[in-house]
Coordinates of C-alpha atoms (C1' of nucleotides) in Angstrom, one line a residue:
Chain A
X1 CA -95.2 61.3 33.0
X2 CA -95.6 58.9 29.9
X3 CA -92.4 57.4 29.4
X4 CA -90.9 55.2 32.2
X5 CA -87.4 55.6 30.8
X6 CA -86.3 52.9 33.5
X7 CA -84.3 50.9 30.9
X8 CA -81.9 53.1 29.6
X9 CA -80.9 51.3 26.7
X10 CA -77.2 52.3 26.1
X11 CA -78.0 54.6 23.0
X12 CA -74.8 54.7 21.3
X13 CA -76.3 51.4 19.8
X14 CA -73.6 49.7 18.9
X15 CA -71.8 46.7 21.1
X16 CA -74.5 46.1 23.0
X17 CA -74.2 44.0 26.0
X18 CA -77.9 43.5 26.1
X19 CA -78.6 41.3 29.6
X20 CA -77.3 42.9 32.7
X21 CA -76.7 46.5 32.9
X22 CA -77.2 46.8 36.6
X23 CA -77.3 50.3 37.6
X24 CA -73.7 50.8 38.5
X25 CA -75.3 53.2 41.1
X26 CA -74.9 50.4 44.1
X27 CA -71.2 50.6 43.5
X28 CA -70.6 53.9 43.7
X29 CA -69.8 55.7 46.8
X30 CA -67.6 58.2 48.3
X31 CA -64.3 59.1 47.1
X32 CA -63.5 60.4 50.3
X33 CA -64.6 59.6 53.3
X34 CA -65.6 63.1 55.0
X35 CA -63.4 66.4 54.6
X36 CA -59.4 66.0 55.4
X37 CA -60.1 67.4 59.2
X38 CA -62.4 64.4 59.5
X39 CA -60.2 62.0 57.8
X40 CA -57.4 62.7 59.9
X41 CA -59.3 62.7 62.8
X42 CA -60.3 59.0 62.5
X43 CA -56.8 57.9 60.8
X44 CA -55.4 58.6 64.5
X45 CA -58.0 57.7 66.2
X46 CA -57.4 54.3 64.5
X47 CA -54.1 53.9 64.9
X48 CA -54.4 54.7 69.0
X49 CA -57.2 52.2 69.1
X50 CA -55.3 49.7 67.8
X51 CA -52.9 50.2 69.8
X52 CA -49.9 51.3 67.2
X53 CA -48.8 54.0 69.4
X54 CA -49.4 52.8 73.2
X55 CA -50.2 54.9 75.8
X56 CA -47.5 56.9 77.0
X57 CA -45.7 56.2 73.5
X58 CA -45.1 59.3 71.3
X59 CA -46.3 60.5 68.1
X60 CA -43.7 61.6 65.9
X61 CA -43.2 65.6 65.9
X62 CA -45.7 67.2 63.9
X63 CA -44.4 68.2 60.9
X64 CA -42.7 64.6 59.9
X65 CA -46.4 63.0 61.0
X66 CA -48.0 65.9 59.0
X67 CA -45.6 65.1 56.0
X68 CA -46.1 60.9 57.0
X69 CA -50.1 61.7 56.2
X70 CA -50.0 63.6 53.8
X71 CA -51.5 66.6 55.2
X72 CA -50.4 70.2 56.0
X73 CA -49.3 70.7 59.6
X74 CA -52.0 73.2 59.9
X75 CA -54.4 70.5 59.5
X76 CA -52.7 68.1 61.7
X77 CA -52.5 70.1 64.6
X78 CA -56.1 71.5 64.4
X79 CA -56.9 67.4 64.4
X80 CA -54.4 67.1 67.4
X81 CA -55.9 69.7 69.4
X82 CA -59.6 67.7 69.3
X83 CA -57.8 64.9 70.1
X84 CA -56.3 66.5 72.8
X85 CA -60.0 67.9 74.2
X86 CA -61.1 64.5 73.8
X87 CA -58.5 63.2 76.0
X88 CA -56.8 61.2 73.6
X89 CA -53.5 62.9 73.4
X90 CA -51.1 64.6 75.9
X91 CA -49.1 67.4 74.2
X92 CA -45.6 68.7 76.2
X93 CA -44.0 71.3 74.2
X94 CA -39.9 72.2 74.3
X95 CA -37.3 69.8 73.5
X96 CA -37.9 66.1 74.7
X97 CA -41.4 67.0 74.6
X98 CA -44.0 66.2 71.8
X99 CA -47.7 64.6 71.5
X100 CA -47.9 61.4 73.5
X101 CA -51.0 58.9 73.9
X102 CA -52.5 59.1 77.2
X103 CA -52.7 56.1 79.6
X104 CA -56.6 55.6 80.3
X105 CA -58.9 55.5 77.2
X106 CA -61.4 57.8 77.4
X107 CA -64.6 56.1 75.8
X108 CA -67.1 53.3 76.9
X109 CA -70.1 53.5 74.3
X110 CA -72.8 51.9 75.5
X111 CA -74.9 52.0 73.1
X112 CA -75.6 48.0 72.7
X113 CA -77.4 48.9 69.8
X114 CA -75.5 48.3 66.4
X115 CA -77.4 48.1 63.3
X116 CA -77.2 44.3 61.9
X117 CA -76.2 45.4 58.2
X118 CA -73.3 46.8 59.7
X119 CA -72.5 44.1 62.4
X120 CA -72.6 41.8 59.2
X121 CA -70.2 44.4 56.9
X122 CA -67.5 44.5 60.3
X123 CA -67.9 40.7 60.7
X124 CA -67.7 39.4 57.3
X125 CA -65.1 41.8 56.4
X126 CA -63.0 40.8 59.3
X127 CA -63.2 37.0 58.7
X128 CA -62.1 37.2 55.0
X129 CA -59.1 39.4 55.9
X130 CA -58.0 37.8 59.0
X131 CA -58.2 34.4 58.3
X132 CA -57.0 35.4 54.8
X133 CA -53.8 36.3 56.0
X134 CA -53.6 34.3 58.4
X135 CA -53.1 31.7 55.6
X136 CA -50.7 33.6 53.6
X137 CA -48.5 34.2 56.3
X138 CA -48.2 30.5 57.0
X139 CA -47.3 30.1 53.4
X140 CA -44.8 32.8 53.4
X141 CA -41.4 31.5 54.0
X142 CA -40.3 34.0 56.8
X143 CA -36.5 34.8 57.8
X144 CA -35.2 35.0 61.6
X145 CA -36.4 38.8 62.2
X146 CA -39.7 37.9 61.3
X147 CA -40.0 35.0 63.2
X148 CA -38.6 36.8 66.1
X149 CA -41.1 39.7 65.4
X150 CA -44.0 37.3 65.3
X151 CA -42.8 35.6 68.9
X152 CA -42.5 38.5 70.5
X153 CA -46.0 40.5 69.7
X154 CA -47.4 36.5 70.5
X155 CA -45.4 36.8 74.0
X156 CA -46.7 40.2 74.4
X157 CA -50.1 39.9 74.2
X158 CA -49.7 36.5 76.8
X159 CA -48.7 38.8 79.0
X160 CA -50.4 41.4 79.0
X161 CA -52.5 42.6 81.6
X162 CA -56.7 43.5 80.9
X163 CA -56.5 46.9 80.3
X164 CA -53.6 46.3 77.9
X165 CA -55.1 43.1 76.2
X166 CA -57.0 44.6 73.2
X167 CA -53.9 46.9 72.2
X168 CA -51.6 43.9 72.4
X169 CA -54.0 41.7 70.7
X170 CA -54.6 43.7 67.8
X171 CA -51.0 44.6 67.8
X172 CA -49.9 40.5 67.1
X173 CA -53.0 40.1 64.2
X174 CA -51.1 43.0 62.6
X175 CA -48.2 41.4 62.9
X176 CA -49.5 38.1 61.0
X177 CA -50.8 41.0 58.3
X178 CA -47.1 42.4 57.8
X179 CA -45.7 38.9 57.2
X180 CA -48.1 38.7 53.8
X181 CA -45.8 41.7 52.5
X182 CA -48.9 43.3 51.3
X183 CA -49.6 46.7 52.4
X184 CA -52.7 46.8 51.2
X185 CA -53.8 44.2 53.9
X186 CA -52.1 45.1 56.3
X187 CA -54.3 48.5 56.2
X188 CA -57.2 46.5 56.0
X189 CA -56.2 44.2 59.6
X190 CA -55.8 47.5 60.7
X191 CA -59.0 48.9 59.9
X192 CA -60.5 45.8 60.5
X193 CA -59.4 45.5 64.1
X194 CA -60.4 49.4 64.4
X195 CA -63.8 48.6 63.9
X196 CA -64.0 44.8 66.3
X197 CA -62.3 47.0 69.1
X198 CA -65.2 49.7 68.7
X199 CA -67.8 46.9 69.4
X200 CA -65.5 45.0 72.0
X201 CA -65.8 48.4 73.8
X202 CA -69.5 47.9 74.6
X203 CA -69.7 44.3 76.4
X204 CA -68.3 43.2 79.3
X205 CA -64.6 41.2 78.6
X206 CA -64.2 37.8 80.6
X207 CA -61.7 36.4 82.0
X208 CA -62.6 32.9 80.0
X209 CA -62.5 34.1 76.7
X210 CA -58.8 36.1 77.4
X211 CA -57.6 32.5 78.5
X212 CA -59.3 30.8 76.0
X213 CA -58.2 33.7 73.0
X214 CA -54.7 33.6 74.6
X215 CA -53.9 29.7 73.7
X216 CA -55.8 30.0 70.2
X217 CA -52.6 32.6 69.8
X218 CA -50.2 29.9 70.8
X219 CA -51.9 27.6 68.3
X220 CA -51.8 30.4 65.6
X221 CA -48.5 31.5 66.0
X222 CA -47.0 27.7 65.5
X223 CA -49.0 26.9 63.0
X224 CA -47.8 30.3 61.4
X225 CA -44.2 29.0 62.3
X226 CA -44.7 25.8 60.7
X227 CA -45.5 26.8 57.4
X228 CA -48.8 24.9 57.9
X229 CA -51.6 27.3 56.4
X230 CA -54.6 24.6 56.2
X231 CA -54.5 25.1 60.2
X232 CA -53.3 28.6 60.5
X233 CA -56.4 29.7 58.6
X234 CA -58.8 27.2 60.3
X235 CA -57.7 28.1 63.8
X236 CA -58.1 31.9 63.0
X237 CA -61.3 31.2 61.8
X238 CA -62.1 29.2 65.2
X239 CA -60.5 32.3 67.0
X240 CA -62.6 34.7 65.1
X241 CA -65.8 32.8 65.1
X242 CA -65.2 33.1 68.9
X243 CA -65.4 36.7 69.1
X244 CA -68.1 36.8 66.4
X245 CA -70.4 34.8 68.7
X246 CA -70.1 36.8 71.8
X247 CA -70.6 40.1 70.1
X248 CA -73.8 38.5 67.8
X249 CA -75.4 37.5 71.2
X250 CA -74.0 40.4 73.4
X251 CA -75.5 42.6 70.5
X252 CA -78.5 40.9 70.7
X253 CA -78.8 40.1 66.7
X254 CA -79.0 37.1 64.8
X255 CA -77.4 35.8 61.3
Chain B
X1 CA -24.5 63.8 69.2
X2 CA -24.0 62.4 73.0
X3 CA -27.1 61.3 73.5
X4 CA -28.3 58.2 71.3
X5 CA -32.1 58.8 72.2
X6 CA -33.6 56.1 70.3
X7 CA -35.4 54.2 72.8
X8 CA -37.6 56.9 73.7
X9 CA -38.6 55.3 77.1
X10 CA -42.4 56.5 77.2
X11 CA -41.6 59.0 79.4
X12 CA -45.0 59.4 81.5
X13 CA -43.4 57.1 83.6
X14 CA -46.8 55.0 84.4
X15 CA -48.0 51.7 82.9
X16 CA -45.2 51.7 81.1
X17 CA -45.7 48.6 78.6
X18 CA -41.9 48.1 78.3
X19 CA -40.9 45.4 75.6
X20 CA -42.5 46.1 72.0
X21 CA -42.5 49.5 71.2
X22 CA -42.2 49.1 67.9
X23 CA -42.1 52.4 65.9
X24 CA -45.6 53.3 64.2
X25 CA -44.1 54.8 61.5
X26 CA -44.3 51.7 59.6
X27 CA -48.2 52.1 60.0
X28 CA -48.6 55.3 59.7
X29 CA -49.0 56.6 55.7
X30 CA -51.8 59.0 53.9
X31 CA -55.5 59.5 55.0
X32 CA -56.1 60.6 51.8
X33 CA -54.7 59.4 48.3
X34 CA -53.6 62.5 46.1
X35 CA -55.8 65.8 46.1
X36 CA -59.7 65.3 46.0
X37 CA -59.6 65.2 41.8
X38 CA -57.2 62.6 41.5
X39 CA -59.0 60.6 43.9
X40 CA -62.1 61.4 42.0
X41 CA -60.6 60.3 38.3
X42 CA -59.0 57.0 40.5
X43 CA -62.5 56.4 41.8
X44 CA -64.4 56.6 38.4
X45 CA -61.5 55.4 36.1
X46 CA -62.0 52.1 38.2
X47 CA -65.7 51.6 38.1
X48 CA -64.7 51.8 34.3
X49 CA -62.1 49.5 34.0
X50 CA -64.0 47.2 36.7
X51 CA -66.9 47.1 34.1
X52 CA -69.7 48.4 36.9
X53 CA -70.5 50.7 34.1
X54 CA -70.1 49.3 30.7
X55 CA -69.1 50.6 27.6
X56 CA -72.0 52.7 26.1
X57 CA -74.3 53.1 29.4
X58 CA -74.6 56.1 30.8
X59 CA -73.5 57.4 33.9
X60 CA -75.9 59.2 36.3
X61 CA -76.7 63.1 35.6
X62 CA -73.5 65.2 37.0
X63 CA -75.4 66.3 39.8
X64 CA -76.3 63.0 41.0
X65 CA -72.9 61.6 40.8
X66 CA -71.1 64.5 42.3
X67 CA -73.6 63.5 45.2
X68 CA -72.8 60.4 45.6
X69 CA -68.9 60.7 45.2
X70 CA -69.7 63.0 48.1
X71 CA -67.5 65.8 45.6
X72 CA -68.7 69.2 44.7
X73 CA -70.1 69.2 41.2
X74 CA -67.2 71.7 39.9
X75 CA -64.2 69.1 40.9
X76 CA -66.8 66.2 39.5
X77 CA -67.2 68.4 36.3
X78 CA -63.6 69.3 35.5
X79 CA -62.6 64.9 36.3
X80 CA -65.4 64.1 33.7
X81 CA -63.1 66.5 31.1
X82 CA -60.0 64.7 32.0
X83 CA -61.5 61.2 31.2
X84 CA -63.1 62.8 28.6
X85 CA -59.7 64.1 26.8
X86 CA -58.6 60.2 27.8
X87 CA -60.6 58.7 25.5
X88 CA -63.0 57.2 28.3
X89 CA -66.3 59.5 28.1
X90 CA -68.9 60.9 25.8
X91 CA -71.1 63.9 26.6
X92 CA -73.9 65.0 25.5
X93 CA -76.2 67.7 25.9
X94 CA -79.9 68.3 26.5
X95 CA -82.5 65.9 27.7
X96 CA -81.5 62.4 27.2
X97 CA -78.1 63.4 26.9
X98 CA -75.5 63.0 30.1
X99 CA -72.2 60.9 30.2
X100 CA -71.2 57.5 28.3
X101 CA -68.7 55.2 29.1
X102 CA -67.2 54.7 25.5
X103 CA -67.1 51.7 23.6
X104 CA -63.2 51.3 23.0
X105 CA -60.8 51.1 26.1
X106 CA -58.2 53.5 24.9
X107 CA -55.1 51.9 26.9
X108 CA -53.5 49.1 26.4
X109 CA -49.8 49.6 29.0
X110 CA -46.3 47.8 27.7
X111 CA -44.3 48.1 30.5
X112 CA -43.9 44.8 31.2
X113 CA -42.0 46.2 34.2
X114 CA -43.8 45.6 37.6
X115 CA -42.4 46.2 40.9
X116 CA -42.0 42.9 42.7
X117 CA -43.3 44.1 45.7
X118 CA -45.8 45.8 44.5
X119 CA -46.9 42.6 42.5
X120 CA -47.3 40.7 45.6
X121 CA -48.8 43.2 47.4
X122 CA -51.5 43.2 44.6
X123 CA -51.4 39.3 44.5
X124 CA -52.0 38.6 48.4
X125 CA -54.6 40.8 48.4
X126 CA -56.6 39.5 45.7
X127 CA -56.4 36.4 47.0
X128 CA -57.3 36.7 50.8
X129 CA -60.3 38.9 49.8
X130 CA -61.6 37.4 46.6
X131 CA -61.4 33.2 47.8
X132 CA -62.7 34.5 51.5
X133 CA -65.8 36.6 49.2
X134 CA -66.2 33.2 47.6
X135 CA -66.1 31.1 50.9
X136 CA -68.4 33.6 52.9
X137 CA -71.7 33.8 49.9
X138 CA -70.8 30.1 49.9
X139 CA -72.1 30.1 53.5
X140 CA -74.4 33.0 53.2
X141 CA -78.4 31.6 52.7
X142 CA -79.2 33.1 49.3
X143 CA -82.7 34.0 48.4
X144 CA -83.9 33.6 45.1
X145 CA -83.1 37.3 43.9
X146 CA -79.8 36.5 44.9
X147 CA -79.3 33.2 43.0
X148 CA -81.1 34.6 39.7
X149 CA -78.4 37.4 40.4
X150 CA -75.4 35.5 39.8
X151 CA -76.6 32.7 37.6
X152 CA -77.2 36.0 35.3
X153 CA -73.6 37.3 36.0
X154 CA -72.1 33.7 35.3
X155 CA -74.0 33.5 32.2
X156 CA -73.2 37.1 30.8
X157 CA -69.6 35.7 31.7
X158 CA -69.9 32.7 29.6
X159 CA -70.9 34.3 26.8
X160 CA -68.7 37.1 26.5
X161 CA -66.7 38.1 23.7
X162 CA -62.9 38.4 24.0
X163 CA -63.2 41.9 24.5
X164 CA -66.2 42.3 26.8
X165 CA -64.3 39.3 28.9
X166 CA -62.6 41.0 31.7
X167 CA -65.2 43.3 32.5
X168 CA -67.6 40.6 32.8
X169 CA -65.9 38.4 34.6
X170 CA -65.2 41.2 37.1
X171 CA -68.7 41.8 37.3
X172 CA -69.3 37.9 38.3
X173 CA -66.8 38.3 40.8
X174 CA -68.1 41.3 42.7
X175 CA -71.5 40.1 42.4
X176 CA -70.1 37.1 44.7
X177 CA -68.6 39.6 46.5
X178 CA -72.2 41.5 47.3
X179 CA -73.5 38.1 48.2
X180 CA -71.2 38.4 51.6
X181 CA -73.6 41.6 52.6
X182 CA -70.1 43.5 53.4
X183 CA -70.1 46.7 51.6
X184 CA -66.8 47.0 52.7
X185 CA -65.8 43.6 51.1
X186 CA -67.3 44.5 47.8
X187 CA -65.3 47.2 47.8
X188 CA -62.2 45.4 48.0
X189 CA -63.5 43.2 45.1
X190 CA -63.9 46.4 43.1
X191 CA -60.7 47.6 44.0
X192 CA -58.2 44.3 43.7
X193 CA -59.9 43.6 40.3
X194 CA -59.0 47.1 39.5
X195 CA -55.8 46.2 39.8
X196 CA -55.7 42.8 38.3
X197 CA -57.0 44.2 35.1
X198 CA -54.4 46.9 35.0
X199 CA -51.5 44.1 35.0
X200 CA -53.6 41.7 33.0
X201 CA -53.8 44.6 30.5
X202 CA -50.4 44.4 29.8
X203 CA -50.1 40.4 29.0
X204 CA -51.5 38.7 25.9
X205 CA -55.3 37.0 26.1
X206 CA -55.1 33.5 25.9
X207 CA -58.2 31.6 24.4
X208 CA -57.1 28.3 26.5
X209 CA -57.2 29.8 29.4
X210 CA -60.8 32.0 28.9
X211 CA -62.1 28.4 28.2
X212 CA -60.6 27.1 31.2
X213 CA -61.7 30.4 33.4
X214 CA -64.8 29.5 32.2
X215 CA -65.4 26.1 33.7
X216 CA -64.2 27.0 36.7
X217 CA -66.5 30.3 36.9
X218 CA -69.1 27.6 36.6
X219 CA -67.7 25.4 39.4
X220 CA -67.6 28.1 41.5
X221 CA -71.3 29.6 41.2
X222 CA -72.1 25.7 41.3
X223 CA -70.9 25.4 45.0
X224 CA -71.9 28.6 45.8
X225 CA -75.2 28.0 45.4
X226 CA -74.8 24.9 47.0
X227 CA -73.7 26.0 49.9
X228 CA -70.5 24.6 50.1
X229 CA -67.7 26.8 51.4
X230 CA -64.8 25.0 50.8
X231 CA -65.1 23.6 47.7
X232 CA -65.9 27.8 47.2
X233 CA -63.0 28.4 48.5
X234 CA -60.7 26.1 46.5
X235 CA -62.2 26.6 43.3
X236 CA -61.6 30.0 44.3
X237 CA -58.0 29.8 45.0
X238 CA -57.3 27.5 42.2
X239 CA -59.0 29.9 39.9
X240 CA -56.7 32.6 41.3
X241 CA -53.8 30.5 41.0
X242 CA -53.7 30.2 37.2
X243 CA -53.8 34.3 37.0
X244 CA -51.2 34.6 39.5
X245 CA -48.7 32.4 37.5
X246 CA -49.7 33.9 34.5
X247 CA -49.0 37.0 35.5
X248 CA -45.8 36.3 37.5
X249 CA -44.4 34.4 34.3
X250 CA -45.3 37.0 32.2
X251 CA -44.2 39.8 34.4
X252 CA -41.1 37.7 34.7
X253 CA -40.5 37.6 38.6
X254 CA -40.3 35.1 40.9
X255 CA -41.6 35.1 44.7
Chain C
dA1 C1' -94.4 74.3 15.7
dT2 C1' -94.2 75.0 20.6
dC3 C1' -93.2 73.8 25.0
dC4 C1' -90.8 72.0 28.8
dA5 C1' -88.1 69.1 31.6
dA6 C1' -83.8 66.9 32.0
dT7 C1' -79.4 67.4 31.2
dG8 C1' -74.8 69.6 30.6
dG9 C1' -72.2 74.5 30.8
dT10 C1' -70.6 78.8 33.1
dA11 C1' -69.6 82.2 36.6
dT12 C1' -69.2 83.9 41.3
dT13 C1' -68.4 83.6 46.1
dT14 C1' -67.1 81.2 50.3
dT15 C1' -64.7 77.8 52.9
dT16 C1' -61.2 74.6 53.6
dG17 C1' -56.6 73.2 53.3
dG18 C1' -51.6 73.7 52.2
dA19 C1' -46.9 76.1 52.4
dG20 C1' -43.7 78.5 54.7
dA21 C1' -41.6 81.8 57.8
dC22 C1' -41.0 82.9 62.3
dC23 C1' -41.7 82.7 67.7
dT24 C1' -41.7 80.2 72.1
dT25 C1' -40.7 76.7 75.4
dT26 C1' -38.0 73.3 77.4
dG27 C1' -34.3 70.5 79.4
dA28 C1' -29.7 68.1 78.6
dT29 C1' -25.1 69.5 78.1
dG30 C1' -20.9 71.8 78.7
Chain D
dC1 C1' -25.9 79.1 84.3
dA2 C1' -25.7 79.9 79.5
dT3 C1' -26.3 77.6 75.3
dC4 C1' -28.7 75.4 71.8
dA5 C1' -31.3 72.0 69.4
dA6 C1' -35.7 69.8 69.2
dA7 C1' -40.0 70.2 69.9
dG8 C1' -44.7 72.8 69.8
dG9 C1' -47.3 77.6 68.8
dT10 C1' -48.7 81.5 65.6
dC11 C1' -49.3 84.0 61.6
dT12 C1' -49.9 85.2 56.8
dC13 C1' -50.6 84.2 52.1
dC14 C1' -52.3 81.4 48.3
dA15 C1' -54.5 77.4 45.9
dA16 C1' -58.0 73.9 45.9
dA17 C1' -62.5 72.6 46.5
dA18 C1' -67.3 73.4 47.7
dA19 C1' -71.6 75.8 47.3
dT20 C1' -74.9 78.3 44.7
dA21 C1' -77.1 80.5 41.2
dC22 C1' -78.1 81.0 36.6
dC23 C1' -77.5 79.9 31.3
dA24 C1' -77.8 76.8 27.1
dT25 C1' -79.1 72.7 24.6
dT26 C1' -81.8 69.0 23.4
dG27 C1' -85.5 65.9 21.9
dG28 C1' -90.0 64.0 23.1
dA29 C1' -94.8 65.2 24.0
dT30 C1' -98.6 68.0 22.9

DNA sequence: ATCCAATGGTATTTTTGGAGACCTTTGATG
DNA sequence: CATCAAAGGTCTCCAAAAATACCATTGGAT
């Protein structure tokens, strides 16, 4: 217990980038986020509570999903069965039959309690990447289909009724993703709106905001449309800051 | 081959949600990336290349690591000989011994060949999540620990030599990104500056422009710590500008 | 010179996951 | 009403990964 040994210099002693040397510890984390079982488990769940596959829509058959995920069909359908107990999934077997989504969700947490540090990780995470391509889309130059694409989810979620709002909703942001041609964030919309839906889930939804949300869309889409990203990004950051507020006070939390 | 079935009508027959119904196959693609070693050598090769450990530190003792990566020591232990056999690792035995990053990178790609889409996948990300990082710790209220933090990491920046650049000025930019207080967002700054650095590896190192990086490094932390999100945010995207036509030019594609 | 704690090295067992073959159910079609 | 193709259901075998215990090396401290 004499030597501290806090500053590990680097021994090899030579090039020596003396200041710094933050402990890269903070940086590293998981390479994988829970076993495969688990994995798969929440990459479903995601995609249902995002509303990629709507209720009553159908999975593909299991082995093309299994081979879709990466993951051996054994493992998929041990995942599809929990989803099935939790009352996610309907399964019909023979021809015409398959795994569909069923119609009423299951869950209402309401557990209003949600730890700040994470409220702040969702929140921050979801501004940067929505708003973020929000912009990009708006400077991408976009052909008819796209366009098309892009009225339609906007049409869809104006339409829809409560129960089918969030799905909708989340459905047109991903939409605005795809149009950046990036993949990459495209996943992250779609993890994005994973975790906003979670906490939408615990407060009450109002009538106001769906109205107000509804022409912020409108607003978003033509600006999209236009090519005009200075207000595409500024009105999905209105839009955002929206929901931010209501779940910051609903959740009881400051800054 | 009578029946066309492709608009499988969601055949519960209730709340049916008839337009949309777009395929999720499109969203639908791997919960995990490769087997649990390659995602291990991904994960650590990138905290490399990323410069959270720099060349001669060490990395924590195996045991701790394989904790962390949430990886059983065995699969931790046989990655750490691949990166060893790469060129990218020292052991050494005993007390004061463990793992070293090594002082020379060992790669350095030629294929000027990148996949256009794959460029502007890359591209579209780094810029949504990087300028928004910038914009957010912009509006974030930074405590003193916080502001000696970066003004550190700008300063290691500036003084960099040629071949400690990239990793420094990676480090500047996800310290900016842990400013946001969204784990999730540094995390996308670790990985899209992965990815920069792999094309940026493959294109020449212009002096000119590590001077003009430079300045506008310093512009950046400048309205950072003033508070001022969108002169953050433009600096930002101007300073992620010049690599993206570098790179493009280089890399010969338009888009 | 000796000890000892921190670190890497090795070996063994158990659990998890993947591949593939084969069985069963179902309903549209002829 | 028989057929058959498309879907889920089961089973078996093997590889990958995790868990655990124990061994070997090293260099500072005494």
């Amino acid at each position: 217990m004499t030597c501290e040994a806090e500053d590990q210099v680097d021994s090899l002693g030579e090039r020596s980038v003396a200041e710094g040397l933050v402990d890269p510890r903070s940086l590293i984390h998981p390479v994988r986020a829970g076993n495969t079982l688990e994995a798969t488990f929440e990459g479903l769940l995601r995609l249902i509570k995002v509303g990629a596959v709507l209720p009553g829509q159908r999975l593909p058959p299991e082995r093309e999903l299994a081979d879709s995920l990466q993951v051996s069909r054994s493992t998929l359908r041990s995942v599809l069965g929990d989803l099935q107990r939790h009352g996610y999934l309907e399964v019909r077997r023979g021809r015409y039959g398959g795994t569909f989504v069923i119609d009423s969700a299951p869950e209402k947490q309401t557990d209003v309690t949600v730890d700040p540090r994470q409220l702040q990780d969702i929140l921050a995470y979801r501004t940067v990447v929505e708003s973020g391509a929000a912009r990009l889309a708006a400077e991408a130059d976009l052909q008819a289909p796209q366009r098309r694409g892009l009225r339609r989810a906007l049409d869809a979620a104006s339409a829809a009724a409560p129960e089918d709002y969030r799905h909708l909703d989340s459905r047109l942001h991903i939409v605005i993703g795809e149009l950046t041609g990036s993949r990459r964030l495209v996943d992250c919309v779609v993890e994005s709106r994973a975790l906003v839906n979670d906490l939408l889930d615990r407060i009450p939804l109002l009538a106001s905001n769906l109205e107000h949300s509804n022409h912020q869309h409108q607003e978003l889409v033509a600006a999209i449309l236009d090519g005009d990203p200075e207000t595409a990004e500024s009105v999905a950051r209105a839009h955002l800051d929206g929901t931010e507020t209501l779940l910051r006070s609903f959740l009881n939390l400051s800054a």
